[in-house]
Coordinates of C-alpha atoms and ligand atoms in Angstrom, one line a residue:
M1 CA -10.4 -23.2 11.9
E2 CA -13.2 -21.8 14.0
T3 CA -16.5 -21.3 12.2
N4 CA -19.2 -21.2 14.8
C5 CA -19.0 -17.6 16.0
D6 CA -21.6 -15.2 17.2
I7 CA -20.6 -12.5 14.7
P8 CA -21.7 -13.3 11.1
A9 CA -18.9 -13.1 8.7
S10 CA -19.5 -11.4 5.4
P11 CA -19.7 -13.4 2.2
Q12 CA -16.3 -12.1 1.2
C13 CA -14.8 -13.2 4.4
I14 CA -16.3 -16.7 4.1
A15 CA -14.9 -17.0 0.6
L16 CA -11.5 -16.0 1.9
L17 CA -11.9 -18.4 4.8
R18 CA -12.6 -21.3 2.4
E19 CA -9.5 -20.5 0.4
T20 CA -7.5 -20.2 3.6
L21 CA -8.7 -23.5 4.9
E22 CA -7.7 -25.2 1.7
L23 CA -4.2 -23.7 1.7
L24 CA -3.6 -24.3 5.4
E25 CA -4.5 -27.9 5.7
T26 CA -1.3 -30.0 6.3
K27 CA -0.4 -33.1 4.3
D28 CA -1.6 -35.4 7.1
H29 CA -4.9 -33.4 7.2
S30 CA -4.2 -32.3 10.8
E31 CA -4.9 -28.7 11.8
P32 CA -1.7 -26.7 11.9
G33 CA -0.7 -24.4 14.8
F34 CA 0.6 -20.9 14.4
T35 CA 2.3 -18.3 16.6
F36 CA 2.2 -14.7 15.4
I37 CA 5.0 -12.8 17.0
I38 CA 5.0 -9.0 16.9
L39 CA 8.4 -7.5 17.5
G40 CA 8.0 -3.9 18.5
A41 CA 4.7 -4.7 20.3
S42 CA 4.7 -1.5 22.4
G43 CA 5.1 0.8 19.4
D44 CA 2.6 2.8 17.3
L45 CA 2.4 0.5 14.3
A46 CA 1.7 -2.5 16.5
K47 CA -1.1 -0.8 18.5
K48 CA -2.7 1.1 15.7
K49 CA -2.5 -1.4 12.9
I50 CA -1.2 -4.9 13.7
Y51 CA -3.1 -5.8 16.8
P52 CA -6.4 -4.3 15.4
T53 CA -5.8 -6.3 12.2
L54 CA -5.3 -9.5 14.1
W55 CA -8.5 -8.7 16.0
A56 CA -10.5 -8.1 12.8
L57 CA -9.3 -11.5 11.4
Y58 CA -10.2 -13.2 14.6
R59 CA -13.6 -11.4 14.7
D60 CA -14.4 -12.6 11.2
N61 CA -13.2 -16.1 12.0
L62 CA -10.3 -15.9 9.6
L63 CA -7.5 -16.4 12.0
P64 CA -6.7 -20.1 12.0
K65 CA -8.0 -21.9 15.1
H66 CA -4.7 -22.8 16.8
T67 CA -3.1 -19.3 16.7
S68 CA -1.3 -17.6 19.6
I69 CA 0.0 -14.1 19.6
V70 CA 3.2 -13.1 21.3
G71 CA 4.3 -9.4 21.7
F72 CA 8.0 -8.6 22.2
A73 CA 9.5 -5.2 23.0
R74 CA 11.9 -3.5 25.3
S75 CA 9.4 -2.0 27.7
N76 CA 8.6 -3.8 30.8
L77 CA 4.9 -4.5 30.1
T78 CA 2.4 -7.3 30.6
A79 CA -0.2 -8.8 28.2
A80 CA -2.8 -6.7 30.1
D81 CA -0.9 -3.5 29.4
I82 CA -0.8 -4.4 25.7
R83 CA -4.6 -4.9 25.9
S84 CA -5.2 -1.5 27.4
R85 CA -2.9 0.2 24.8
V86 CA -4.6 -1.6 21.9
T87 CA -8.2 -1.3 23.0
P88 CA -8.7 2.4 22.0
Y89 CA -7.8 1.4 18.4
L90 CA -10.4 -1.4 18.1
P91 CA -13.8 -0.5 16.6
R92 CA -16.1 0.8 19.4
N93 CA -19.0 -1.4 18.2
D94 CA -16.9 -4.5 18.5
I95 CA -16.0 -3.7 22.1
N96 CA -19.6 -2.9 23.0
N97 CA -21.3 -5.6 21.1
H98 CA -18.9 -8.5 21.5
P99 CA -17.1 -8.2 24.8
E100 CA -16.7 -12.0 25.2
K101 CA -15.1 -12.4 21.9
V102 CA -12.8 -9.5 22.6
D103 CA -11.8 -11.2 25.9
A104 CA -11.2 -14.4 24.0
F105 CA -9.0 -12.6 21.5
F106 CA -6.8 -11.1 24.2
S107 CA -6.5 -14.4 26.0
L108 CA -4.5 -15.6 23.0
N109 CA -1.9 -13.0 23.8
Q110 CA 1.3 -13.2 25.6
Y111 CA 4.0 -10.5 26.1
V112 CA 7.8 -10.9 26.5
S113 CA 10.1 -8.0 27.3
G114 CA 13.7 -8.0 26.1
A115 CA 16.4 -6.2 24.4
Y116 CA 16.6 -6.4 20.6
D117 CA 20.3 -7.2 20.8
G118 CA 19.9 -9.6 23.7
L119 CA 20.5 -13.1 22.5
E120 CA 19.4 -14.5 25.9
D121 CA 16.1 -12.5 25.6
F122 CA 15.5 -14.2 22.3
A123 CA 16.1 -17.5 23.9
K124 CA 13.5 -16.5 26.5
L125 CA 11.1 -15.5 23.6
N126 CA 11.7 -18.9 22.0
S127 CA 10.8 -20.8 25.1
V128 CA 7.6 -18.9 25.5
I129 CA 6.7 -19.6 21.8
S130 CA 7.6 -23.3 22.3
S131 CA 5.4 -23.6 25.3
L132 CA 2.5 -22.4 23.2
E133 CA 3.1 -24.9 20.4
T134 CA 0.7 -27.7 21.1
M135 CA 0.0 -29.0 17.6
P136 CA 2.1 -31.4 15.6
S137 CA 2.9 -28.8 13.0
A138 CA 3.9 -25.4 14.6
N139 CA 4.5 -22.4 12.3
R140 CA 5.9 -19.0 13.2
L141 CA 5.2 -15.6 11.7
Y142 CA 7.4 -12.7 12.8
Y143 CA 6.1 -9.2 12.2
L144 CA 8.9 -6.6 12.5
A145 CA 7.1 -3.5 13.6
L146 CA 10.5 -1.9 14.3
P147 CA 12.7 0.9 13.3
P148 CA 15.1 -0.1 10.5
T149 CA 18.1 0.5 12.8
V150 CA 17.4 -2.8 14.6
F151 CA 16.2 -4.9 11.6
A152 CA 19.6 -6.6 11.1
T153 CA 20.2 -7.5 14.8
V154 CA 16.7 -8.7 15.3
T155 CA 16.6 -11.0 12.3
S156 CA 20.0 -12.4 13.2
N157 CA 18.7 -13.2 16.7
I158 CA 15.5 -14.8 15.3
K159 CA 17.6 -17.0 13.1
E160 CA 19.9 -18.0 16.0
Q161 CA 17.3 -18.6 18.6
C162 CA 13.7 -18.6 17.4
M163 CA 13.2 -20.6 14.2
A164 CA 10.3 -23.0 14.1
L165 CA 11.4 -26.6 14.5
R166 CA 8.1 -28.3 13.5
G167 CA 6.9 -26.0 10.7
W168 CA 7.8 -22.9 8.7
T169 CA 9.1 -19.5 9.8
R170 CA 8.0 -16.4 7.9
I171 CA 9.3 -12.8 8.4
I172 CA 7.1 -9.8 7.6
I173 CA 8.9 -6.5 7.2
E174 CA 7.7 -3.0 6.7
K175 CA 9.4 -0.3 4.7
P176 CA 11.9 1.5 4.7
F177 CA 13.8 -1.3 2.9
G178 CA 16.9 0.9 2.9
R179 CA 17.1 4.5 1.7
D180 CA 18.9 4.0 -1.6
S181 CA 20.3 1.2 -3.8
E182 CA 23.4 0.6 -1.6
S183 CA 21.7 0.5 1.8
S184 CA 18.8 -1.6 0.4
A185 CA 21.3 -4.1 -1.1
L186 CA 23.0 -4.4 2.3
L187 CA 19.7 -5.2 4.0
S188 CA 18.7 -7.7 1.3
A189 CA 22.1 -9.4 1.5
H190 CA 21.7 -9.7 5.2
L191 CA 18.2 -11.1 5.0
S192 CA 19.1 -13.5 2.2
S193 CA 22.0 -14.8 4.3
L194 CA 19.5 -15.8 7.0
F195 CA 16.3 -16.7 5.1
K196 CA 15.1 -17.9 1.7
E197 CA 13.2 -15.4 -0.5
E198 CA 10.0 -17.4 0.1
Q199 CA 10.3 -16.7 3.8
I200 CA 10.5 -13.0 3.4
Y201 CA 7.3 -10.9 3.1
R202 CA 8.0 -7.3 2.3
I203 CA 4.8 -5.4 2.9
D204 CA 3.6 -2.6 0.6
H205 CA 0.1 -2.2 2.0
Y206 CA -1.1 -0.5 -1.2
L207 CA -1.0 -4.0 -2.8
G208 CA -3.6 -5.1 -0.3
K209 CA -6.1 -2.4 -1.3
E210 CA -9.3 -3.6 -3.1
M211 CA -8.9 -1.3 -6.2
V212 CA -5.2 -2.0 -6.6
Q213 CA -6.0 -5.7 -6.7
N214 CA -8.9 -4.9 -9.1
L215 CA -6.4 -3.6 -11.7
M216 CA -5.6 -7.1 -12.8
A217 CA -9.2 -8.1 -13.0
L218 CA -10.2 -5.0 -15.0
R219 CA -7.3 -5.3 -17.4
F220 CA -7.2 -9.0 -18.0
G221 CA -10.8 -10.0 -17.4
N222 CA -12.3 -7.7 -20.0
R223 CA -12.0 -7.8 -23.7
I224 CA -12.7 -4.1 -24.2
F225 CA -9.5 -2.8 -22.5
G226 CA -6.8 -5.1 -23.9
P227 CA -6.6 -3.8 -27.5
I228 CA -6.5 -0.2 -26.5
W229 CA -4.0 -0.5 -23.6
N230 CA -1.0 0.9 -25.4
R231 CA 0.8 4.0 -26.7
E232 CA -1.4 4.2 -29.8
N233 CA -4.5 4.9 -27.6
I234 CA -3.3 6.1 -24.2
A235 CA -1.8 9.6 -24.0
S236 CA -0.8 9.5 -20.3
V237 CA -1.3 7.7 -17.0
M238 CA -1.6 9.7 -13.8
I239 CA -1.2 7.8 -10.5
S240 CA -2.1 10.1 -7.6
F241 CA -1.9 10.0 -3.8
K242 CA -3.1 13.1 -1.9
E243 CA -3.5 13.5 1.8
P244 CA -5.2 16.5 3.4
F245 CA -3.0 16.6 6.5
G246 CA 0.6 17.3 7.2
T247 CA 3.2 15.2 9.0
Q248 CA 1.5 15.8 12.4
G249 CA 4.4 15.3 14.8
R250 CA 5.8 12.4 12.6
G251 CA 8.0 15.1 11.0
G252 CA 11.3 13.8 12.5
Y253 CA 10.9 10.3 10.9
F254 CA 9.4 11.8 7.7
D255 CA 12.2 14.3 7.3
S256 CA 14.9 11.7 6.9
F257 CA 12.9 10.0 4.1
G258 CA 10.8 12.5 2.3
I259 CA 7.7 11.9 0.1
I260 CA 9.6 10.2 -2.7
R261 CA 10.9 7.4 -0.4
D262 CA 7.7 7.4 1.8
V263 CA 5.2 7.0 -1.0
M264 CA 6.4 7.3 -4.6
Q265 CA 9.2 4.8 -4.8
N266 CA 7.0 2.1 -3.3
H267 CA 3.2 2.5 -3.3
L268 CA 2.9 4.5 -6.5
L269 CA 5.6 2.5 -8.4
Q270 CA 3.9 -0.7 -7.4
I271 CA 0.6 0.5 -8.9
L272 CA 2.4 1.7 -12.0
C273 CA 3.7 -1.9 -12.5
L274 CA 0.2 -3.3 -12.3
V275 CA -1.1 -0.8 -14.8
A276 CA 1.8 -1.3 -17.3
M277 CA 2.7 -5.0 -17.0
E278 CA 2.0 -7.6 -19.7
K279 CA -0.5 -10.3 -19.0
P280 CA 1.2 -12.8 -16.6
V281 CA 1.3 -16.5 -17.6
T282 CA -0.8 -17.4 -14.6
T283 CA -2.1 -15.5 -11.5
S284 CA 0.7 -17.1 -9.3
G285 CA 2.9 -14.8 -7.2
E286 CA 6.0 -15.6 -9.2
D287 CA 4.4 -15.1 -12.6
I288 CA 2.9 -11.8 -11.6
R289 CA 6.1 -10.5 -10.1
D290 CA 8.1 -11.7 -13.1
E291 CA 5.9 -9.3 -15.2
K292 CA 6.2 -6.4 -12.7
V293 CA 9.9 -6.6 -12.6
K294 CA 10.1 -6.5 -16.4
V295 CA 8.3 -3.2 -16.4
L296 CA 10.7 -1.8 -13.9
R297 CA 13.7 -3.0 -15.9
C298 CA 12.4 -1.1 -18.9
M299 CA 12.2 2.2 -17.0
E300 CA 14.8 4.8 -17.1
E301 CA 16.1 6.6 -14.0
V302 CA 13.9 9.6 -13.2
K303 CA 15.7 12.8 -14.2
L304 CA 15.6 16.1 -12.2
D305 CA 14.0 17.8 -15.2
N306 CA 11.1 15.5 -15.0
I307 CA 10.2 16.1 -11.4
V308 CA 8.6 18.9 -9.3
L309 CA 9.3 19.0 -5.6
G310 CA 7.2 20.9 -3.1
Q311 CA 7.0 21.7 0.6
Y312 CA 3.9 23.0 2.4
T313 CA 3.7 26.2 4.2
G314 CA 1.1 27.3 6.8
N315 CA -2.2 28.7 5.5
P316 CA -3.4 31.6 7.7
E317 CA -6.8 31.4 6.1
L318 CA -7.4 27.9 7.5
E319 CA -8.0 26.7 11.0
G320 CA -5.9 24.7 13.4
E321 CA -3.0 22.6 12.2
A322 CA -3.3 24.0 8.7
K323 CA -2.0 27.3 9.9
E324 CA 1.4 25.6 10.4
G325 CA 3.8 24.8 7.7
Y326 CA 6.1 21.8 7.5
L327 CA 9.0 23.8 9.0
D328 CA 6.8 24.8 12.0
D329 CA 6.7 21.2 13.1
P330 CA 9.1 21.1 16.1
T331 CA 10.3 17.6 15.1
V332 CA 11.5 18.9 11.7
P333 CA 15.1 20.2 11.5
K334 CA 15.3 23.9 10.9
G335 CA 15.5 24.9 7.2
S336 CA 14.9 21.4 6.0
L337 CA 14.6 21.0 2.2
T338 CA 12.7 17.7 2.4
A339 CA 9.9 17.5 -0.1
T340 CA 6.4 16.8 1.2
Y341 CA 5.1 16.8 -2.4
A342 CA 6.5 15.3 -5.6
L343 CA 5.4 14.8 -9.1
A344 CA 7.5 12.7 -11.4
A345 CA 7.1 11.9 -15.1
C346 CA 8.4 8.3 -15.6
F347 CA 8.8 6.5 -18.9
I348 CA 8.8 2.9 -19.8
K349 CA 10.9 2.1 -22.8
N350 CA 9.1 -0.9 -24.3
E351 CA 7.0 -1.5 -27.4
R352 CA 3.7 -0.9 -25.5
W353 CA 4.6 2.3 -23.7
D354 CA 7.4 4.1 -25.3
G355 CA 6.8 7.9 -25.1
V356 CA 3.8 7.7 -22.8
P357 CA 4.3 9.6 -19.6
F358 CA 3.4 7.9 -16.3
F359 CA 2.9 10.7 -13.8
L360 CA 3.5 9.7 -10.2
R361 CA 2.1 12.4 -8.0
C362 CA 2.0 12.4 -4.2
G363 CA 1.7 15.0 -1.5
K364 CA 0.8 15.8 2.1
A365 CA -1.3 18.8 3.3
L366 CA -3.2 19.0 0.0
N367 CA -6.8 20.0 -0.7
E368 CA -8.3 16.5 -0.5
R369 CA -7.7 12.8 0.4
K370 CA -7.6 10.8 -2.8
A371 CA -5.7 8.0 -4.4
E372 CA -6.5 7.1 -8.0
V373 CA -5.2 5.9 -11.3
R374 CA -6.3 8.0 -14.3
I375 CA -5.7 6.7 -17.8
Q376 CA -6.1 9.5 -20.3
F377 CA -6.8 8.4 -23.9
R378 CA -5.7 10.2 -27.0
D379 CA -7.9 12.8 -28.8
V380 CA -10.6 11.6 -31.2
A381 CA -9.1 11.7 -34.7
G382 CA -11.0 13.9 -37.1
D383 CA -13.4 15.4 -34.6
I384 CA -16.7 16.3 -36.5
F385 CA -18.2 18.0 -33.5
N386 CA -16.6 21.5 -33.7
E387 CA -13.9 20.4 -31.3
Q388 CA -16.3 19.6 -28.5
C389 CA -14.7 16.2 -27.9
K390 CA -12.7 16.0 -24.7
R391 CA -10.5 13.1 -24.0
N392 CA -11.9 9.9 -22.5
E393 CA -10.5 8.8 -19.2
L394 CA -10.7 5.6 -17.3
V395 CA -10.4 6.4 -13.6
I396 CA -9.8 3.8 -10.9
R397 CA -10.6 5.5 -7.5
V398 CA -8.6 3.6 -4.9
Q399 CA -9.8 5.6 -2.0
P400 CA -11.9 7.0 -0.5
G401 CA -15.1 5.7 -2.0
E402 CA -13.8 2.9 -4.3
A403 CA -15.1 3.4 -7.8
V404 CA -14.3 2.8 -11.5
Y405 CA -15.6 5.2 -14.0
V406 CA -15.1 6.1 -17.6
K407 CA -15.3 9.7 -18.7
L408 CA -16.9 10.0 -22.1
M409 CA -18.8 12.2 -24.4
N410 CA -22.5 11.9 -24.7
K411 CA -25.2 13.7 -26.7
T412 CA -26.9 16.2 -24.4
P413 CA -30.4 14.7 -24.0
G414 CA -33.1 16.6 -25.9
M415 CA -33.6 18.3 -29.2
A416 CA -30.2 20.0 -29.6
F417 CA -27.3 18.1 -31.0
N418 CA -24.5 19.0 -28.6
L419 CA -22.0 16.8 -26.8
E420 CA -21.4 16.9 -23.1
E421 CA -19.0 15.1 -20.7
T422 CA -20.4 12.4 -18.5
E423 CA -19.5 9.1 -17.1
L424 CA -20.1 5.4 -17.0
D425 CA -20.0 4.9 -13.3
L426 CA -19.3 1.9 -11.1
T427 CA -19.3 3.3 -7.6
Y428 CA -18.9 0.5 -5.1
N429 CA -21.2 1.9 -2.5
S430 CA -24.1 2.1 -4.8
R431 CA -23.4 -1.1 -6.8
Y432 CA -22.5 -3.3 -3.8
K433 CA -24.7 -2.4 -1.0
D434 CA -23.7 -3.2 2.6
L435 CA -20.3 -4.1 1.5
H436 CA -17.7 -5.0 4.1
M437 CA -14.3 -4.2 2.6
P438 CA -11.4 -5.8 4.4
D439 CA -8.6 -3.5 5.3
A440 CA -5.4 -3.9 3.3
Y441 CA -3.5 -5.3 6.3
E442 CA -6.2 -8.0 6.9
R443 CA -5.7 -9.4 3.4
L444 CA -2.0 -9.2 3.6
I445 CA -1.6 -10.9 6.9
L446 CA -3.9 -13.6 5.8
D447 CA -1.8 -14.0 2.7
V448 CA 1.2 -14.6 4.9
F449 CA -0.6 -17.4 6.8
C450 CA -1.5 -18.9 3.4
G451 CA 2.0 -18.5 2.0
S452 CA 0.9 -16.3 -0.9
Q453 CA 3.5 -13.8 -2.0
I454 CA 1.5 -12.2 -4.8
N455 CA 1.0 -9.0 -2.9
F456 CA 4.5 -8.7 -1.5
V457 CA 7.6 -7.1 -3.0
R458 CA 10.3 -9.5 -4.3
S459 CA 13.9 -8.6 -3.9
D460 CA 14.5 -8.0 -7.6
E461 CA 11.6 -5.6 -7.7
L462 CA 13.2 -3.7 -4.9
V463 CA 16.6 -3.5 -6.6
E464 CA 14.9 -2.0 -9.7
A465 CA 12.8 0.4 -7.7
W466 CA 15.9 1.8 -6.1
R467 CA 17.8 1.9 -9.3
I468 CA 15.1 4.1 -10.8
F469 CA 15.1 6.6 -7.9
T470 CA 18.6 6.5 -6.3
P471 CA 20.5 8.8 -8.7
L472 CA 17.7 11.4 -8.4
L473 CA 17.6 11.2 -4.6
H474 CA 21.3 11.6 -4.4
K475 CA 21.3 14.5 -6.7
I476 CA 18.5 16.3 -4.8
E477 CA 20.5 15.8 -1.6
K478 CA 23.9 16.7 -3.0
E479 CA 22.7 19.8 -4.8
K480 CA 20.3 20.8 -2.0
V481 CA 17.5 21.3 -4.5
K482 CA 14.9 23.6 -3.0
P483 CA 11.3 22.5 -3.2
S484 CA 8.7 24.9 -4.4
L485 CA 6.4 26.1 -1.6
Y486 CA 2.7 25.4 -1.7
K487 CA 0.0 26.4 0.8
Y488 CA -1.5 23.8 3.2
G489 CA -4.8 22.8 1.7
S490 CA -3.9 23.7 -1.9
R491 CA -3.5 21.5 -5.0
G492 CA 0.3 21.6 -4.6
P493 CA 2.9 23.7 -6.5
A494 CA 1.7 25.3 -9.8
E495 CA 4.9 23.9 -11.5
A496 CA 3.3 20.4 -11.3
D497 CA 0.5 21.4 -13.7
E498 CA 3.0 23.0 -16.0
L499 CA 5.0 19.8 -16.2
T500 CA 2.0 17.5 -16.8
Q501 CA 0.7 19.8 -19.5
R502 CA 4.1 20.2 -21.1
L503 CA 4.2 16.4 -21.5
G504 CA 0.7 16.2 -23.0
F505 CA -1.7 15.7 -20.1
K506 CA -4.9 17.7 -20.9
F507 CA -6.9 19.2 -18.0
Y508 CA -10.1 20.9 -19.1
G509 CA -11.5 21.9 -15.7
T510 CA -15.0 21.5 -17.2
Y511 CA -15.9 18.3 -15.6
K512 CA -16.1 17.2 -12.0
W513 CA -17.1 13.7 -11.0
V514 CA -20.0 13.9 -8.6
K515 CA -20.2 11.1 -6.1
P516 CA -23.6 9.5 -6.7
Q517 CA -26.2 10.0 -3.9
L518 CA -27.3 6.7 -2.3
Ligands
LIG601 C1 2.4 5.0 4.5 C2 3.2 6.3 4.5 O1 3.1 4.0 3.8 O2 1.2 5.2 3.8 C3 2.4 7.4 5.2 O3 4.4 6.1 5.3 C4 1.0 7.6 4.5 O4 3.1 8.7 5.1 C5 0.3 6.2 4.4 O5 0.2 8.4 5.3 C6 -0.9 6.3 3.6 O6 -1.6 5.1 3.7 P1 -3.2 5.0 3.5 O7 -3.5 3.5 3.5 O8 -3.8 5.8 4.6 O9 -3.5 5.6 2.2

């Protein structure tokens, strides 16, 4: 592991580095070697996310010392071409301030072109990887940055031609993991016929976000929350994902999935599990995932009555892209009924949560960018303050501007005895100055090097997640359910507020969290 670099690593990175070092040392105490292979190296995900993530790990001295990177794709390119495609997505400062380190990073890279169904091309890939394996232990990480149509062929070819002979092989895959229970089961059966579960890393990048990881710390590291974390005290939980932009030319891909498959069934459901699960026996990946899957098993299928679907229209009052609605995107099929917004009320039938609605809300082209978890507590019993008491809320702001705050009632300072809403506020930017927050992908890729599956989705979780949503998705498609229309830049369809209020969520509109000034 390289430690003497010209860019100072942050304390967080150093802590991670130490953990990584411990986990990676081999039994004979030699340094292991790694090859990180990106399949789909010429695509968008690779250039915008995967290469920049590997660079960030390298920059912070978190990439193990003996690591090579090999890109594989159909296009006839060279490693230099990959460099020029990736460079615009690296931080400008890094390129200007550390040109030698950037050169050193790209010198670790190779590129092989070949067909995804070409067995002989995978043999060629294997010989390139083998030629880079100079250490006694040589491990391989395959990142499938590929469309799902080639998942099966590519994984079969890896198994046939490209498995590590002197170390482990791990496969990282991105959603979509199927589009319903049946297709997901087919993919899982295929993968499990080739690899063991501990070799498969299903990425849900929300699990790599700081505040999502913080949920466990808040819940199980504090005495104050445990006793009130239940149906007696909590009225509802709202897990929101809002984006202020539309599908932006990605409409073709998006249209065949829709917002439920794109965000709700994975990112939001994973967060729900972390909010609702029982305390795991230990913090090991298996113990945590055992608890998450129990939550999912207690959930009923989502019913059409408990969901609001929306699709954005253009907003003539706004500028630029916002003037165009979803159906104006030329990559979207004419008359598409695909939802770009959905709010679902989910229920967990167990002793802790019976009757408490968990609202999952996600949408594109809304009024703001925000992902948060909002726990709304029940009313104060026997209010002696002339009904001034508003409900307490614990809010975990995932992004942007990570924060945890508790909304509470306080006496208005001064002579009068009135109550007002205020907050106990832990805003990260003001509490932790000069914080370098690693990107979700950085943590997750490092986890794969270390063999930690805590933040990856296990196959039984996936089965349950699809069980909860498949009947609904089929019904929506079969009955051609029409989404309600909402304007680009609005809060979404009005029906969503009606549903949350019908199920007991209270919105007062009297309080707005103000981001503290630094
Ligand atoms: C992806 C979805 O999984 O998450 C996208 O496919 C969405 O539609 C993205 O925009 C949001 O991720 P983040 O990290 O920007 O919140």
